Short mmCIF file of C-alpha atoms in Angstrom, two decimals:
data_model
loop_
_atom_site.label_atom_id
_atom_site.label_comp_id
_atom_site.label_asym_id
_atom_site.label_seq_id
_atom_site.Cartn_x
_atom_site.Cartn_y
_atom_site.Cartn_z
CA MET A 294 19.59 26.16 -10.13
CA ALA A 295 22.32 24.67 -7.94
CA SER A 296 22.69 25.88 -4.35
CA LYS A 297 25.38 25.31 -1.75
CA TYR A 298 23.32 22.34 -0.53
CA SER A 299 23.05 20.60 -3.92
CA ASN A 300 26.15 18.46 -3.43
CA MET A 301 25.76 17.91 0.32
CA THR A 302 26.20 14.30 1.36
CA VAL A 303 25.81 12.30 4.55
CA MET A 304 27.09 8.89 5.63
CA GLY A 305 24.02 6.68 5.92
CA TYR A 306 22.85 3.09 5.77
CA ARG A 307 21.42 2.05 2.40
CA ARG A 308 18.54 -0.37 2.94
CA GLU A 309 17.24 -3.13 0.70
CA ASN A 310 14.37 -0.99 -0.64
CA GLY A 311 16.71 1.92 -1.51
CA ARG A 312 15.81 4.12 1.48
CA VAL A 313 18.60 5.66 3.57
CA GLY A 314 18.74 5.39 7.35
CA VAL A 315 20.97 7.23 9.81
CA ARG A 316 20.84 4.65 12.63
CA ASN A 317 21.21 0.85 12.57
CA HIS A 318 18.91 -0.58 15.23
CA VAL A 319 17.96 -4.22 15.83
CA LEU A 320 14.43 -4.03 17.26
CA ILE A 321 12.57 -6.44 19.50
CA LEU A 322 9.03 -5.37 18.67
CA PRO A 323 5.93 -6.41 20.63
CA VAL A 324 2.69 -6.83 18.72
CA ASP A 325 0.65 -6.21 21.87
CA ASP A 326 0.95 -5.07 25.47
CA ILE A 327 1.14 -8.56 26.95
CA SER A 328 4.21 -9.39 24.85
CA ASN A 329 6.24 -6.53 26.32
CA ALA A 330 7.88 -8.67 29.02
CA ALA A 331 9.13 -11.27 26.55
CA CYS A 332 10.55 -8.53 24.28
CA GLU A 333 12.32 -6.84 27.17
CA ALA A 334 13.76 -10.19 28.28
CA VAL A 335 15.22 -10.78 24.80
CA ALA A 336 16.70 -7.28 24.74
CA ASN A 337 18.24 -7.96 28.15
CA ASN A 338 19.75 -11.21 26.86
CA VAL A 339 21.21 -9.76 23.66
CA LYS A 340 23.15 -6.52 23.87
CA GLY A 341 22.86 -4.25 20.85
CA THR A 342 19.11 -4.77 20.57
CA MET A 343 16.25 -2.51 21.64
CA ALA A 344 12.78 -3.47 22.87
CA ILE A 345 9.96 -0.98 22.37
CA PRO A 346 7.21 -1.76 24.90
CA HIS A 347 3.82 -0.11 24.45
CA ALA A 348 0.39 -0.16 26.03
CA TYR A 349 -1.97 -1.42 23.30
CA GLY A 350 -2.65 -4.15 20.76
CA ARG A 351 -5.55 -6.18 22.14
CA LEU A 352 -9.24 -5.85 21.24
CA GLN A 353 -8.90 -2.85 18.99
CA PHE A 354 -11.08 -2.55 15.92
CA GLY A 355 -11.78 -0.51 12.78
CA GLU A 356 -9.59 2.52 12.14
CA ASP A 357 -8.05 2.15 15.59
CA LEU A 358 -6.73 -1.29 14.65
CA GLU A 359 -5.50 -0.07 11.27
CA THR A 360 -3.64 2.81 12.92
CA HIS A 361 -2.07 0.32 15.33
CA PHE A 362 -0.89 -1.91 12.48
CA ARG A 363 0.46 1.06 10.48
CA THR A 364 2.35 2.32 13.51
CA ILE A 365 3.94 -1.00 14.49
CA ILE A 366 4.74 -2.03 10.90
CA GLY A 367 6.02 1.45 10.07
CA THR A 368 8.26 1.46 13.13
CA GLY A 369 9.88 -1.80 12.08
CA ALA A 370 10.05 -0.69 8.45
CA ASN A 371 11.81 2.60 9.23
CA PRO A 372 15.21 2.86 7.46
CA ASN A 373 16.91 3.47 10.82
CA VAL A 374 16.15 -0.17 11.60
CA HIS A 375 18.40 -2.97 10.33
CA SER A 376 16.28 -5.99 11.35
CA VAL A 377 13.37 -6.90 13.61
CA VAL A 378 12.31 -9.66 15.99
CA VAL A 379 8.49 -9.53 16.29
CA ILE A 380 6.84 -11.15 19.31
CA GLY A 381 3.08 -11.40 19.83
CA ILE A 382 0.68 -13.49 21.86
CA GLU A 383 -1.18 -14.85 18.78
CA PRO A 384 0.35 -16.05 15.50
CA ASP A 385 -2.01 -14.33 13.03
CA TRP A 386 -1.42 -10.72 14.05
CA THR A 387 2.26 -11.45 14.64
CA LYS A 388 2.55 -12.70 11.07
CA ARG A 389 0.65 -9.71 9.68
CA ILE A 390 3.12 -7.31 11.29
CA ALA A 391 6.19 -9.36 10.38
CA ASP A 392 5.05 -9.69 6.77
CA GLY A 393 4.39 -5.94 6.56
CA ILE A 394 7.95 -5.20 7.66
CA ARG A 395 9.36 -7.87 5.31
CA GLU A 396 7.98 -5.94 2.35
CA THR A 397 10.90 -3.51 2.80
CA GLY A 398 13.39 -6.36 2.32
CA LYS A 399 14.53 -6.39 5.95
CA GLU A 400 15.24 -9.59 7.83
CA VAL A 401 12.41 -10.32 10.27
CA ALA A 402 11.94 -13.20 12.73
CA GLU A 403 8.50 -13.78 14.24
CA PHE A 404 7.47 -15.60 17.40
CA SER A 405 4.10 -16.12 19.11
CA ILE A 406 3.77 -16.99 22.78
CA GLU A 407 0.56 -19.05 22.71
CA GLN A 408 1.21 -22.79 23.16
CA LYS A 409 4.92 -22.13 23.77
CA GLY A 410 5.10 -19.85 26.80
CA ASP A 411 7.57 -17.12 27.67
CA PHE A 412 10.62 -19.31 28.32
CA GLU A 413 10.65 -21.04 24.95
CA THR A 414 9.70 -17.85 23.07
CA ILE A 415 12.46 -15.86 24.76
CA ARG A 416 15.02 -18.60 24.09
CA ALA A 417 14.23 -18.88 20.37
CA ALA A 418 13.87 -15.11 19.87
CA SER A 419 17.19 -14.48 21.62
CA TRP A 420 19.00 -16.71 19.15
CA ALA A 421 17.44 -14.82 16.23
CA ALA A 422 18.26 -11.46 17.82
CA LYS A 423 21.89 -12.46 18.36
CA ASP A 424 22.22 -13.42 14.69
CA PHE A 425 20.74 -10.07 13.63
CA VAL A 426 23.18 -8.14 15.84
CA HIS A 427 26.15 -9.87 14.21
CA LYS A 428 24.83 -8.91 10.77
CA ALA A 429 23.93 -5.33 11.75
CA THR A 430 27.34 -4.61 13.25
CA GLU A 431 29.04 -5.52 9.97
CA ILE A 432 27.00 -3.04 7.95
CA GLN A 433 29.06 -0.01 6.92
CA ARG A 434 27.86 3.55 6.32
CA GLU A 435 28.11 4.82 2.76
CA GLU A 436 27.98 8.23 1.15
CA CYS A 437 24.43 9.31 0.30
CA SER A 438 22.90 12.52 -1.01
CA ILE A 439 21.16 14.79 1.47
CA SER A 440 18.16 14.53 -0.87
CA GLU A 441 17.61 10.96 0.33
CA ILE A 442 16.95 11.98 3.95
CA TRP A 443 13.38 12.25 5.31
CA VAL A 444 13.04 14.92 8.00
CA SER A 445 9.95 15.48 10.16
CA THR A 446 9.10 18.33 12.51
CA LYS A 447 6.89 18.98 15.52
CA CYS A 448 7.25 21.67 18.17
CA GLY A 449 6.64 21.32 21.90
CA GLU A 450 6.41 23.40 25.06
CA SER A 451 6.02 26.42 22.78
CA ASP A 452 6.27 30.01 23.96
CA THR A 453 6.70 33.42 22.35
CA THR A 454 10.27 32.58 21.32
CA THR A 455 9.15 29.52 19.37
CA GLY A 456 7.20 31.42 16.71
CA LEU A 457 9.87 34.13 16.61
CA GLY A 458 12.97 31.95 16.47
CA SER A 459 13.06 28.17 16.60
CA CYS A 460 10.07 27.43 14.33
CA PRO A 461 11.28 29.87 11.63
CA THR A 462 14.66 28.12 11.85
CA VAL A 463 13.03 24.83 10.85
CA GLY A 464 11.08 26.64 8.13
CA ASN A 465 14.28 28.09 6.73
CA MET A 466 15.79 24.59 6.67
CA TYR A 467 12.81 23.25 4.71
CA ASP A 468 12.91 26.18 2.27
CA LYS A 469 16.54 25.29 1.54
CA LEU A 470 16.45 21.47 1.54
CA LEU A 471 13.04 20.68 0.01
CA PRO A 472 14.17 22.07 -3.38
CA GLU A 473 17.15 19.68 -3.11
CA GLY A 474 14.80 16.69 -2.97
CA ILE A 475 14.36 15.80 0.70
CA THR A 476 11.03 14.58 2.02
CA GLY A 477 9.51 16.41 4.99
CA PHE A 478 6.57 15.94 7.37
CA PHE A 479 4.68 18.42 9.51
CA GLY A 480 1.35 17.98 11.33
CA GLU A 481 -0.31 18.56 14.72
CA THR A 482 -3.86 18.86 13.39
CA SER A 483 -5.42 20.58 16.42
CA GLU A 484 -2.58 23.09 16.56
CA ILE A 485 -3.46 24.59 13.16
CA THR A 486 -6.73 25.94 14.58
CA GLY A 487 -6.99 29.65 13.92
CA ALA A 488 -4.55 29.50 11.00
CA GLU A 489 -6.39 26.91 8.94
CA HIS A 490 -7.06 29.40 6.15
CA ILE A 491 -3.32 30.02 5.84
CA CYS A 492 -2.43 26.33 5.96
CA GLN A 493 -4.97 25.48 3.28
CA LYS A 494 -3.35 28.02 0.93
CA ARG A 495 0.07 26.45 1.43
CA ALA A 496 -1.03 23.32 -0.45
CA ILE A 497 0.53 22.65 -3.83
CA ASN A 498 -2.87 23.01 -5.52
CA GLU A 499 -6.53 23.63 -4.75
CA GLU A 500 -7.47 19.92 -4.69
CA VAL A 501 -4.86 19.08 -2.02
CA GLY A 502 -5.87 22.16 -0.04
CA GLU A 503 -9.53 21.13 -0.06
CA ARG A 504 -8.65 17.62 1.10
CA TRP A 505 -6.53 19.08 3.88
CA TYR A 506 -9.37 21.36 5.02
CA LYS A 507 -11.85 18.49 5.00
CA MET A 508 -9.50 16.49 7.23
CA TRP A 509 -8.96 19.41 9.60
CA LYS A 510 -12.69 20.22 9.75
CA ALA A 511 -13.59 16.60 10.52
CA TYR A 512 -11.30 16.73 13.56
CA GLN A 513 -12.93 19.96 14.75
CA ASP A 514 -16.46 18.65 14.31
CA GLU A 515 -16.06 15.05 15.45
CA VAL A 516 -13.53 15.47 18.25
CA ILE A 517 -13.19 19.03 19.52
CA PHE A 518 -16.71 20.46 19.20
CA ALA A 519 -18.32 17.15 20.16
CA HIS A 520 -16.49 16.96 23.49
CA GLN A 521 -15.09 20.36 24.38
CA THR A 522 -15.61 21.93 27.77
CA ASP A 523 -13.68 25.15 27.08
CA ASP A 524 -11.23 26.34 24.43
CA LEU A 525 -10.11 23.00 22.91
CA SER A 526 -11.05 21.33 26.21
CA ASP A 527 -8.48 23.44 28.08
CA SER A 528 -5.62 21.61 26.31
CA GLN A 529 -4.70 24.01 23.49
CA PRO A 530 -2.87 26.14 24.39
CA THR A 531 -1.39 24.12 27.26
CA LYS A 532 -0.67 25.56 30.68
CA GLY A 533 3.01 25.73 29.71
CA ASN A 534 2.19 27.61 26.53
CA ILE A 535 0.19 30.16 28.50
CA LEU A 536 3.02 30.63 31.00
CA GLY A 537 5.26 31.24 28.00
CA GLY A 538 3.05 34.03 26.68
CA LEU A 539 0.83 32.21 24.16
CA THR A 540 -2.65 33.06 25.38
CA THR A 541 -4.70 31.76 22.42
CA ILE A 542 -4.61 28.81 20.04
CA GLU A 543 -4.51 31.31 17.17
CA GLU A 544 -1.17 32.68 18.40
CA LYS A 545 0.15 29.16 18.77
CA ALA A 546 -1.05 28.13 15.30
CA LEU A 547 0.66 31.07 13.61
CA GLY A 548 3.93 30.13 15.29
CA ASN A 549 3.45 26.48 14.40
CA LEU A 550 3.12 27.26 10.69
CA GLU A 551 6.46 29.07 10.75
CA LYS A 552 7.94 25.56 10.61
CA ILE A 553 7.21 25.29 6.88
CA GLY A 554 9.04 28.48 5.99
CA ARG A 555 8.21 31.07 3.37
CA THR A 556 8.25 29.16 0.06
CA SER A 557 7.52 25.51 0.90
CA GLN A 558 4.22 23.94 -0.13
CA TYR A 559 2.87 20.56 0.98
CA ILE A 560 2.12 18.14 -1.83
CA ASP A 561 -0.19 15.66 -0.07
CA ILE A 562 -1.78 14.71 3.25
CA LEU A 563 -1.20 11.50 5.21
CA GLU A 564 -3.17 9.43 7.67
CA PRO A 565 -1.48 8.86 11.05
CA ALA A 566 1.66 6.71 10.54
CA GLU A 567 1.10 6.55 6.77
CA ALA A 568 4.15 6.53 4.49
CA PRO A 569 4.24 9.07 1.61
CA LYS A 570 3.33 7.83 -1.84
CA SER A 571 3.49 11.03 -3.93
CA GLY A 572 7.25 11.39 -4.30
CA ASN A 573 9.71 13.75 -2.67
CA GLY A 574 8.32 16.89 -1.02
CA LEU A 575 6.54 18.17 2.06
CA TYR A 576 3.57 16.28 3.56
CA PHE A 577 1.01 17.09 6.25
CA MET A 578 0.34 14.13 8.55
CA ASP A 579 -2.96 14.07 10.46
CA SER A 580 -1.41 13.72 13.90
CA SER A 581 -1.65 14.47 17.59
CA SER A 582 -0.05 17.56 19.04
CA ALA A 583 1.24 15.46 21.97
CA ALA A 584 5.03 15.21 21.55
CA ALA A 585 5.67 11.48 21.95
CA GLU A 586 2.58 10.50 19.93
CA CYS A 587 3.40 12.81 17.04
CA VAL A 588 7.07 11.80 16.79
CA THR A 589 6.06 8.12 16.98
CA LEU A 590 3.60 8.55 14.10
CA MET A 591 6.08 10.43 11.91
CA ALA A 592 8.80 7.86 12.56
CA ALA A 593 6.32 5.15 11.56
CA GLY A 594 5.68 7.13 8.37
CA GLY A 595 9.37 6.84 7.50
CA ALA A 596 11.10 9.96 8.84
CA VAL A 597 14.69 9.23 9.88
CA ILE A 598 15.45 12.55 11.63
CA HIS A 599 13.07 14.71 13.64
CA THR A 600 13.55 18.45 14.21
CA PHE A 601 11.91 19.70 17.39
CA PRO A 602 11.64 23.45 18.14
CA THR A 603 10.94 24.16 21.81
CA GLY A 604 10.48 27.29 23.86
CA GLN A 605 9.96 26.40 27.52
CA GLY A 606 11.97 23.19 27.05
CA ASN A 607 10.80 19.67 26.09
CA VAL A 608 12.74 16.48 26.86
CA VAL A 609 11.08 14.05 24.42
CA GLY A 610 13.07 11.55 22.36
CA ASN A 611 12.25 8.49 20.29
CA PRO A 612 13.61 4.92 20.26
CA ILE A 613 14.55 4.80 16.56
CA VAL A 614 14.68 8.39 15.28
CA PRO A 615 17.15 11.01 16.57
CA VAL A 616 15.27 14.10 17.79
CA ILE A 617 17.15 17.39 17.26
CA LYS A 618 16.08 20.05 19.79
CA ILE A 619 16.18 23.72 18.74
CA THR A 620 15.41 26.64 21.04
CA ALA A 621 15.54 30.43 20.79
CA ASN A 622 14.79 30.94 24.49
CA PRO A 623 17.97 32.03 26.35
CA ARG A 624 16.50 30.93 29.68
CA THR A 625 15.93 27.41 28.33
CA VAL A 626 19.50 27.32 27.04
CA ARG A 627 20.65 28.27 30.55
CA THR A 628 18.36 26.01 32.61
CA MET A 629 17.85 23.01 30.26
CA GLY A 630 20.94 23.22 28.10
CA GLU A 631 21.59 19.48 28.32
CA HIS A 632 18.51 18.95 26.12
CA ILE A 633 19.38 21.47 23.39
CA ASP A 634 21.23 20.60 20.17
CA VAL A 635 20.88 23.92 18.32
CA ASP A 636 20.91 27.20 20.24
CA VAL A 637 19.33 29.95 18.12
CA SER A 638 18.73 32.39 20.97
CA GLY A 639 20.98 34.82 19.07
CA ILE A 640 17.94 35.55 16.89
CA LEU A 641 16.20 37.30 19.79
CA ARG A 642 19.36 39.22 20.67
CA ARG A 643 19.69 40.23 17.01
CA GLU A 644 23.09 38.52 16.87
CA GLN A 645 21.91 35.87 14.41
CA THR A 646 19.63 35.92 11.38
CA ILE A 647 16.99 33.32 10.54
CA ASP A 648 19.09 32.40 7.52
CA GLU A 649 22.14 31.76 9.72
CA ALA A 650 20.02 29.76 12.16
CA GLY A 651 18.68 27.63 9.30
CA ASP A 652 22.25 26.91 8.19
CA ALA A 653 23.14 25.90 11.75
CA LEU A 654 20.23 23.45 11.81
CA ILE A 655 21.20 21.98 8.45
CA GLU A 656 24.73 21.46 9.75
CA MET A 657 23.31 19.67 12.81
CA ILE A 658 21.13 17.49 10.57
CA ARG A 659 24.28 16.55 8.63
CA ARG A 660 26.21 15.75 11.80
CA THR A 661 23.32 13.77 13.24
CA ALA A 662 22.93 11.80 10.01
CA ASN A 663 26.65 11.01 10.15
CA GLY A 664 26.29 9.50 13.62
CA ARG A 665 26.36 12.26 16.25
CA ASN A 666 24.01 11.39 19.10
CA THR A 667 21.39 14.02 19.80
CA ALA A 668 20.87 15.29 23.34
CA ALA A 669 17.77 13.09 23.66
CA GLU A 670 19.73 10.01 22.58
CA ALA A 671 22.62 10.78 24.93
CA LEU A 672 20.22 11.22 27.84
CA GLY A 673 18.31 8.00 27.10
CA HIS A 674 15.00 9.47 26.04
CA ARG A 675 13.10 6.79 24.10
CA GLU A 676 9.48 7.93 24.41
CA PHE A 677 7.16 5.79 22.26
CA SER A 678 3.43 6.43 22.46
CA MET A 679 0.74 4.77 20.37
CA THR A 680 -2.24 6.81 19.17
CA LYS A 681 -5.53 5.28 20.25
CA LEU A 682 -8.85 6.53 18.89
CA TYR A 683 -11.55 4.55 20.73
CA ARG A 684 -12.25 2.41 23.79
CA SER A 685 -11.11 -1.20 23.39
CA ALA A 686 -13.78 -3.78 22.59
#
């Protein structure tokens, strides 16, 4: 049955693989930490490009290495990216990442520093980056269905207003747009603790729910219980959560799950930074509850817009994905208003319904997709944080 969102369109960038992006970045992407300086030099030489330095990429192994590759390849493959210059110290890993991004049909140039040095690498990479900028700036937006947009969510600096207002706003958005065909991500594995029985039942079927529970239980057994000193090692809830009135992880988890609304069901689960393979719908990504890590992983999975409910106020952004901040806390609107895109504090004053707040968020998603900079973008927040599982070799 058609709804008022069925014919909604946005002006996006159609990529070679059919995906739709809402930004048009040219990335200078380091394979490893010791290639950061060369990438930043190229970005300094060529305006209209963006380097994304990070801390890892050497002497990782096993699942840690696979997560690293998925994250870097997924970042370059994201539809918000037009083209990528990849720079690494060694040729083999540089090629692996460049080839992974090329599978999307994007233009990719790869350079390795060994046996060339920084000067020659920076010179050659700068020429490639300049060529990509010319091509990217000629790409025009085109009309696309809202159903083609992938939207992720993660909350941060939660308080009592988050579960009452901003998280239900995101849930209302998903309840309205998932039936129209969008793809959505939620996650924060540790933050489901205490509401795992509810989350398991929100799976599309029993088999998916059992796989989700097995994933959640493995995290509890192998990470939390193996190393805890106190309730989730004194990290969940955080000190800020407690100051905001959330005294237990169970309270926080119940608020967190408000982000998937009343009718939405997740259709599959994803590894960190894994792209969905089961079609349109809602997915749970096994992910950190740390803001920058989680948004980085979901962007690498393919989300092009991130919705971020916050209570006490969180300033996180992302280099390639616009982060829309939503708050229902009137104090946060007053004291940190420069970070807020959608003010739903009217919910607590009973001046606004959850349904109206959901509509306001959908309108902001549309405006953001059409090119409006989010508060995090306008303020230069480009937090990018790799997830690391083990000590380096």
